[in-house]
PDB file of C-alpha atoms in Angstrom:
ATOM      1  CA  UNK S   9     -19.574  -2.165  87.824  1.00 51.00           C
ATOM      2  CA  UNK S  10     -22.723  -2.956  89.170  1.00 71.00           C
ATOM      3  CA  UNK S  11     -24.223  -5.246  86.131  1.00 85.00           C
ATOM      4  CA  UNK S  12     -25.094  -7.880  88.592  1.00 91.00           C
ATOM      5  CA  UNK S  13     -26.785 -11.263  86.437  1.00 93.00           C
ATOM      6  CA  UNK S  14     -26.615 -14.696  87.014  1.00 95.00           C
ATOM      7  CA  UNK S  15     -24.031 -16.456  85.537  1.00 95.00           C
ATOM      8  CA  UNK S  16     -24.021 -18.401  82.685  1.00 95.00           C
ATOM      9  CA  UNK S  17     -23.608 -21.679  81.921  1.00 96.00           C
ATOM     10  CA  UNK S  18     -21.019 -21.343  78.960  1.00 96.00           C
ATOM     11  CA  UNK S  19     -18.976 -18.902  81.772  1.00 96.00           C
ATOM     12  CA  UNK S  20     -18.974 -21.889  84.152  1.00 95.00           C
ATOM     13  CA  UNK S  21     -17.593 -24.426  81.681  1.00 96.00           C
ATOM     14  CA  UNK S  22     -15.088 -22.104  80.669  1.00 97.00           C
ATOM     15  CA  UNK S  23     -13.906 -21.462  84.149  1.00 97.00           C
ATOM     16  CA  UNK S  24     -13.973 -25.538  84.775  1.00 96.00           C
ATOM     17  CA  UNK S  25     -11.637 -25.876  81.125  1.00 97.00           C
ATOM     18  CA  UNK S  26      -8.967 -23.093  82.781  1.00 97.00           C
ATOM     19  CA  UNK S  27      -9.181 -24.748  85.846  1.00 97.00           C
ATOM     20  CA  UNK S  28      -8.457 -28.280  84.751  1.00 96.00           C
ATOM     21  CA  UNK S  29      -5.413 -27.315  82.743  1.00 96.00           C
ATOM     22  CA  UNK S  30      -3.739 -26.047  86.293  1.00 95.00           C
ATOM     23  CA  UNK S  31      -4.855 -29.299  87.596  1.00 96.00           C
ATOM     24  CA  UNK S  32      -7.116 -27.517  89.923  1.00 95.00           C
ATOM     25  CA  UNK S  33     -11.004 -28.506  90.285  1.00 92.00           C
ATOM     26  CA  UNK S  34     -14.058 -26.134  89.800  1.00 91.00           C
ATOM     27  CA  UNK S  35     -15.548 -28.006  92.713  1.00 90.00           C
ATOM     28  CA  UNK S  36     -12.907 -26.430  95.264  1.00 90.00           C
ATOM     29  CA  UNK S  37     -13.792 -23.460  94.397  1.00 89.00           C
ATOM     30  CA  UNK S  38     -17.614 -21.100  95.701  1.00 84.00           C
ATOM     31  CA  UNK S  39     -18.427 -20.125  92.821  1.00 85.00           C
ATOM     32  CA  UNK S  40     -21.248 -17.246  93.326  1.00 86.00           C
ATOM     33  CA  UNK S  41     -24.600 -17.543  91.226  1.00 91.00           C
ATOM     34  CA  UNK S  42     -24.427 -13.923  90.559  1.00 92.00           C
ATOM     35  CA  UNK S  43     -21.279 -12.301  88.913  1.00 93.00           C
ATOM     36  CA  UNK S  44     -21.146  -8.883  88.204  1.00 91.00           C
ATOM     37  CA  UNK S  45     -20.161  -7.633  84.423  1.00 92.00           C
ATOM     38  CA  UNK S  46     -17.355  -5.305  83.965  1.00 87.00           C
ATOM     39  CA  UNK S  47     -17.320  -2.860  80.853  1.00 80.00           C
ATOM     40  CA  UNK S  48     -21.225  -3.871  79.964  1.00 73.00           C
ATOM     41  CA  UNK S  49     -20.570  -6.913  78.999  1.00 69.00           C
ATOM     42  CA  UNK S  50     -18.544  -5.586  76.036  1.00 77.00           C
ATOM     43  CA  UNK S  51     -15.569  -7.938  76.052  1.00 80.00           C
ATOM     44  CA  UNK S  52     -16.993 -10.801  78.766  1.00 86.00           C
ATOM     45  CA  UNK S  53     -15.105  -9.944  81.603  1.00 93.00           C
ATOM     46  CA  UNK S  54     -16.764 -11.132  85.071  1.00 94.00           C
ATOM     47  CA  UNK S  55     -16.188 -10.204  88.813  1.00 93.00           C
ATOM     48  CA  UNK S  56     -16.562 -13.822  90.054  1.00 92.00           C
ATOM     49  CA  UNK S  57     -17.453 -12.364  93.798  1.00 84.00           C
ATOM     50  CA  UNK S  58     -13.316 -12.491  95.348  1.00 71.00           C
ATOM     51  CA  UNK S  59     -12.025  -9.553  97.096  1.00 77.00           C
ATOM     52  CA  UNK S  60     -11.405  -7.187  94.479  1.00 79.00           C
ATOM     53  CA  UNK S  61      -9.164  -5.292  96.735  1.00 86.00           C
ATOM     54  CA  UNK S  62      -6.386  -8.349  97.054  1.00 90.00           C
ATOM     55  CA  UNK S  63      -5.819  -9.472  94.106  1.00 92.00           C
ATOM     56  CA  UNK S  64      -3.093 -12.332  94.656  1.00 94.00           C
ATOM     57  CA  UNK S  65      -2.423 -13.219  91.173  1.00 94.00           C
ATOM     58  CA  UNK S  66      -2.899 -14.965  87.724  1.00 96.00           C
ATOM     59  CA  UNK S  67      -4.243 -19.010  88.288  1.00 96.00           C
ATOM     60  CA  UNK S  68      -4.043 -19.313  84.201  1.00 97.00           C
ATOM     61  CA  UNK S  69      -3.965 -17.151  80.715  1.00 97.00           C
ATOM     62  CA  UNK S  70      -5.510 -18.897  77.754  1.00 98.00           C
ATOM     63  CA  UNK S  71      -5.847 -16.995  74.427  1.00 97.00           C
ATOM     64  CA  UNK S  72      -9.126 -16.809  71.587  1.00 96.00           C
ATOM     65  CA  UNK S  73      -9.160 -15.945  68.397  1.00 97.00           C
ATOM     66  CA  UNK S  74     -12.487 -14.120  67.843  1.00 97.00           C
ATOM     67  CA  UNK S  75     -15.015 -14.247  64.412  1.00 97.00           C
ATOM     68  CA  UNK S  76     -13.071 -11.246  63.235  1.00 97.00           C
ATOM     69  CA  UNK S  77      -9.475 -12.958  63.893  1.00 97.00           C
ATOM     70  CA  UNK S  78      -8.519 -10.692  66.355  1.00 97.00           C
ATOM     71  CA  UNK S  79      -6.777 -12.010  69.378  1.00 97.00           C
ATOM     72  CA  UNK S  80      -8.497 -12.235  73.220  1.00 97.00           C
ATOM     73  CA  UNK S  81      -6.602 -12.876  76.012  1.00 97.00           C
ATOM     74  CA  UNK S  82      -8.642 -14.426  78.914  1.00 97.00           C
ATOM     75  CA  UNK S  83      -7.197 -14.357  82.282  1.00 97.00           C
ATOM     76  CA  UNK S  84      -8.592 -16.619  85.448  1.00 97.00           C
ATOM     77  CA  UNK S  85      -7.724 -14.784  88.908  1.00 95.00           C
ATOM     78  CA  UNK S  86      -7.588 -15.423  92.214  1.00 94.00           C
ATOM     79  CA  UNK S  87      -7.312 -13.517  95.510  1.00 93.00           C
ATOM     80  CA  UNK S  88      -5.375 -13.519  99.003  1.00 93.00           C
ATOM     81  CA  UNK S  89      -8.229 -16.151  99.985  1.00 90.00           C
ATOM     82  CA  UNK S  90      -7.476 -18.344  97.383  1.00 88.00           C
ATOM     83  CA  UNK S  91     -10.663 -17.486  95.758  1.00 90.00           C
ATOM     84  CA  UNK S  92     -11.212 -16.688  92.425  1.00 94.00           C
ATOM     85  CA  UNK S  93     -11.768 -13.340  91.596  1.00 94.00           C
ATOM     86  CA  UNK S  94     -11.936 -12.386  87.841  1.00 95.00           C
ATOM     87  CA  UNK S  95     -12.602 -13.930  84.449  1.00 96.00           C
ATOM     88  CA  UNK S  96     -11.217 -11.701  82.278  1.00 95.00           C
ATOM     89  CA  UNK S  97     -11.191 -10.906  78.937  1.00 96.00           C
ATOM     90  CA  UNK S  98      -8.820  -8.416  76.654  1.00 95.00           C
ATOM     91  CA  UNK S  99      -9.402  -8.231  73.102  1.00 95.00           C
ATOM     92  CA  UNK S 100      -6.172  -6.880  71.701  1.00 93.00           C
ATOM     93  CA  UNK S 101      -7.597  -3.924  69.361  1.00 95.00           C
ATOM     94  CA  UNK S 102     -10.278  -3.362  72.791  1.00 93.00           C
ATOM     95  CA  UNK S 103     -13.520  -3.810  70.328  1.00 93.00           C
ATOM     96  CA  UNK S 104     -16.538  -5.715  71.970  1.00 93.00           C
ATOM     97  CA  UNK S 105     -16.289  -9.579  72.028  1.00 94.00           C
ATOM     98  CA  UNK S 106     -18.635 -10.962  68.956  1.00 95.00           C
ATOM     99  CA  UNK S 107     -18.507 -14.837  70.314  1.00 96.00           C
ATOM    100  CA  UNK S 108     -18.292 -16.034  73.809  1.00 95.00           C
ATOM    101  CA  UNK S 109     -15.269 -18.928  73.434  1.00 96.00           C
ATOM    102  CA  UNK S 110     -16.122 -22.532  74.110  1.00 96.00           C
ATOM    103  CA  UNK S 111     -13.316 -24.488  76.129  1.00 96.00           C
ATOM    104  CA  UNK S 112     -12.241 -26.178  72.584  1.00 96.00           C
ATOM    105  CA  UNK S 113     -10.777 -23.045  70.853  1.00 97.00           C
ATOM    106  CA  UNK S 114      -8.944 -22.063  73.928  1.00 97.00           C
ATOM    107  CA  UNK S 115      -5.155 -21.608  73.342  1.00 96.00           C
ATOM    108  CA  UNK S 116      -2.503 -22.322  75.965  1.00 95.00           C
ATOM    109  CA  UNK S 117       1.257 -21.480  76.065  1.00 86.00           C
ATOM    110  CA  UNK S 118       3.199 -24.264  75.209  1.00 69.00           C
ATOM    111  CA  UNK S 119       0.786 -25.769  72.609  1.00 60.00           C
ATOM    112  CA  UNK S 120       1.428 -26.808  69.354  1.00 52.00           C
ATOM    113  CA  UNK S 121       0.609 -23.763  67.156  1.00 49.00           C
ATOM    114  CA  UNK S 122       2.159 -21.148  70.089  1.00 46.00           C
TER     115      UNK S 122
END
């Protein structure tokens, strides 16, 4: 890894979206100024600063449908410290993310359209 950068605004309101719709609140959470990219920055994915050795699970999976309609899969994780851990991204045919999702065209299980 070690692509350390601040993090973005448009990460942090995506984060807050995932977190809402688990009824959980961005403000219970330390969320660490600097992130660190996995993969370049080529599909979005972010070490949020957890553990990355205990991984305790999935909080939430949302899905995106990118400009070229091809799905992403974004993933919110935590770890044994009830931290999160991850925000990850995995576009289905593994080509590099073209535009970052805002929390409107996020997709959850269960909705209308799923």
């Amino acid at each position: 890894m070690n692509n350390i950068r601040p993090i973005r605004q448009n990460e942090k309101e995506l984060i807050d979206r995932l977190l809402k719709q688990v009824d959980l609140n961005i403000n219970d959470f330390q969320i660490n100024e600097n992130v660190d990219e996995y993969e370049g920055g080529k599909m979005g994915s972010i070490s949020l600063g957890g553990n990355v050795d205990a991984y305790a699970g999935d909080l939430i999976q949302a899905e995106y449908v990118d400009q070229d309609d091809v799905p992403v899969v974004i993933t919110l994780t935590k770890d044994e410290n009830g931290q999160l851990l991850d925000l990850d991204f995995w576009k289905t045919d593994f080509s590099k993310l073209i535009e970052y999702p805002t929390p409107d065209k996020l997709i959850f299980a269960g909705e209308p359209g799923q």
